[in-house]
């Protein structure tokens, strides 16, 4: 009968624990109404708006960078081209060699005598 007594004691403990657990759950349920759950749809819609705004901002920033690069490139290319109004340079003329002018050379005069 030792076994029988142990089994009854275990069952009595389970009943007591069950009663305590039931009382704890009832206290939670009697505490007040449950808080309302937030709408999952509203959160998803708000998140979608944020994503669209972010994408729009990134696209505008990218377009601005491309426009600035295009303008910068156009200005640099325009500066490197020759001015179409400017007259073309005349072909170079060969340099004239200086003409040698004979310089009078003093000739010694014969000595008298």
GROMACS .gro file of C-alpha atoms in nm:
model
  113
    1UNK     CA    1   0.000   0.000   0.000
    2UNK     CA    2   0.293   0.232   0.006
    3UNK     CA    3   0.256   0.276  -0.361
    4UNK     CA    4  -0.110   0.350  -0.340
    5UNK     CA    5  -0.050   0.621  -0.079
    6UNK     CA    6   0.221   0.785  -0.292
    7UNK     CA    7  -0.010   0.790  -0.591
    8UNK     CA    8  -0.291   0.950  -0.391
    9UNK     CA    9  -0.049   1.209  -0.251
   10UNK     CA   10   0.071   1.293  -0.604
   11UNK     CA   11  -0.284   1.329  -0.728
   12UNK     CA   12  -0.370   1.552  -0.430
   13UNK     CA   13  -0.069   1.774  -0.513
   14UNK     CA   14  -0.177   1.795  -0.878
   15UNK     CA   15  -0.529   1.899  -0.770
   16UNK     CA   16  -0.389   2.170  -0.544
   17UNK     CA   17  -0.157   2.300  -0.816
   18UNK     CA   18  -0.440   2.296  -1.068
   19UNK     CA   19  -0.662   2.490  -0.829
   20UNK     CA   20  -0.385   2.749  -0.773
   21UNK     CA   21  -0.324   2.779  -1.145
   22UNK     CA   22  -0.696   2.819  -1.213
   23UNK     CA   23  -0.719   3.091  -0.948
   24UNK     CA   24  -0.424   3.278  -1.106
   25UNK     CA   25  -0.585   3.267  -1.451
   26UNK     CA   26  -0.918   3.386  -1.313
   27UNK     CA   27  -0.743   3.678  -1.140
   28UNK     CA   28  -0.586   3.777  -1.474
   29UNK     CA   29  -0.917   3.756  -1.657
   30UNK     CA   30  -1.100   3.955  -1.390
   31UNK     CA   31  -0.834   4.230  -1.388
   32UNK     CA   32  -0.994   4.421  -1.676
   33UNK     CA   33  -1.058   4.417  -2.045
   34UNK     CA   34  -0.777   4.323  -2.279
   35UNK     CA   35  -0.600   4.613  -2.449
   36UNK     CA   36  -0.699   4.658  -2.813
   37UNK     CA   37  -0.461   4.512  -3.064
   38UNK     CA   38  -0.321   4.761  -3.315
   39UNK     CA   39  -0.429   4.715  -3.672
   40UNK     CA   40  -0.175   4.530  -3.879
   41UNK     CA   41  -0.315   4.688  -4.195
   42UNK     CA   42  -0.265   5.042  -4.069
   43UNK     CA   43   0.096   4.967  -3.981
   44UNK     CA   44   0.156   4.812  -4.324
   45UNK     CA   45   0.003   5.112  -4.503
   46UNK     CA   46   0.216   5.354  -4.300
   47UNK     CA   47   0.528   5.147  -4.370
   48UNK     CA   48   0.445   5.146  -4.742
   49UNK     CA   49   0.417   5.523  -4.742
   50UNK     CA   50   0.756   5.556  -4.575
   51UNK     CA   51   0.912   5.323  -4.830
   52UNK     CA   52   0.757   5.515  -5.123
   53UNK     CA   53   0.877   5.847  -4.981
   54UNK     CA   54   1.227   5.710  -4.931
   55UNK     CA   55   1.238   5.568  -5.285
   56UNK     CA   56   1.116   5.898  -5.429
   57UNK     CA   57   1.379   6.092  -5.235
   58UNK     CA   58   1.657   5.858  -5.349
   59UNK     CA   59   1.538   5.875  -5.712
   60UNK     CA   60   1.530   6.256  -5.702
   61UNK     CA   61   1.876   6.271  -5.546
   62UNK     CA   62   2.008   6.035  -5.815
   63UNK     CA   63   1.853   6.242  -6.092
   64UNK     CA   64   2.004   6.557  -5.944
   65UNK     CA   65   2.350   6.398  -5.934
   66UNK     CA   66   2.316   6.286  -6.297
   67UNK     CA   67   2.204   6.635  -6.402
   68UNK     CA   68   2.495   6.801  -6.221
   69UNK     CA   69   2.742   6.559  -6.380
   70UNK     CA   70   2.589   6.623  -6.723
   71UNK     CA   71   2.610   7.001  -6.688
   72UNK     CA   72   2.967   6.980  -6.559
   73UNK     CA   73   3.068   6.759  -6.851
   74UNK     CA   74   2.897   6.987  -7.103
   75UNK     CA   75   3.074   7.294  -6.962
   76UNK     CA   76   3.413   7.122  -6.969
   77UNK     CA   77   3.362   6.999  -7.326
   78UNK     CA   78   3.251   7.344  -7.439
   79UNK     CA   79   3.560   7.503  -7.283
   80UNK     CA   80   3.794   7.260  -7.457
   81UNK     CA   81   3.658   7.329  -7.810
   82UNK     CA   82   3.803   7.613  -8.016
   83UNK     CA   83   3.585   7.919  -8.043
   84UNK     CA   84   3.404   7.903  -8.381
   85UNK     CA   85   3.400   8.287  -8.409
   86UNK     CA   86   3.774   8.307  -8.375
   87UNK     CA   87   3.958   8.347  -8.705
   88UNK     CA   88   4.177   8.056  -8.798
   89UNK     CA   89   4.543   8.120  -8.757
   90UNK     CA   90   4.738   8.215  -9.070
   91UNK     CA   91   4.981   7.952  -9.183
   92UNK     CA   92   5.325   8.019  -9.049
   93UNK     CA   93   5.555   8.200  -9.288
   94UNK     CA   94   5.911   8.082  -9.315
   95UNK     CA   95   6.144   8.301  -9.122
   96UNK     CA   96   6.357   8.516  -9.342
   97UNK     CA   97   6.722   8.473  -9.286
   98UNK     CA   98   6.894   8.797  -9.208
   99UNK     CA   99   7.080   8.930  -9.505
  100UNK     CA  100   7.441   8.974  -9.444
  101UNK     CA  101   7.550   9.325  -9.489
  102UNK     CA  102   7.916   9.347  -9.573
  103UNK     CA  103   8.087   9.535  -9.307
  104UNK     CA  104   8.374   9.752  -9.422
  105UNK     CA  105   8.697   9.606  -9.317
  106UNK     CA  106   8.974   9.846  -9.255
  107UNK     CA  107   9.267   9.762  -9.475
  108UNK     CA  108   9.603   9.873  -9.356
  109UNK     CA  109   9.759  10.138  -9.566
  110UNK     CA  110  10.111  10.083  -9.684
  111UNK     CA  111  10.360  10.266  -9.479
  112UNK     CA  112  10.535  10.556  -9.654
  113UNK     CA  113  10.853  10.483  -9.758
   0.00000   0.00000   0.00000
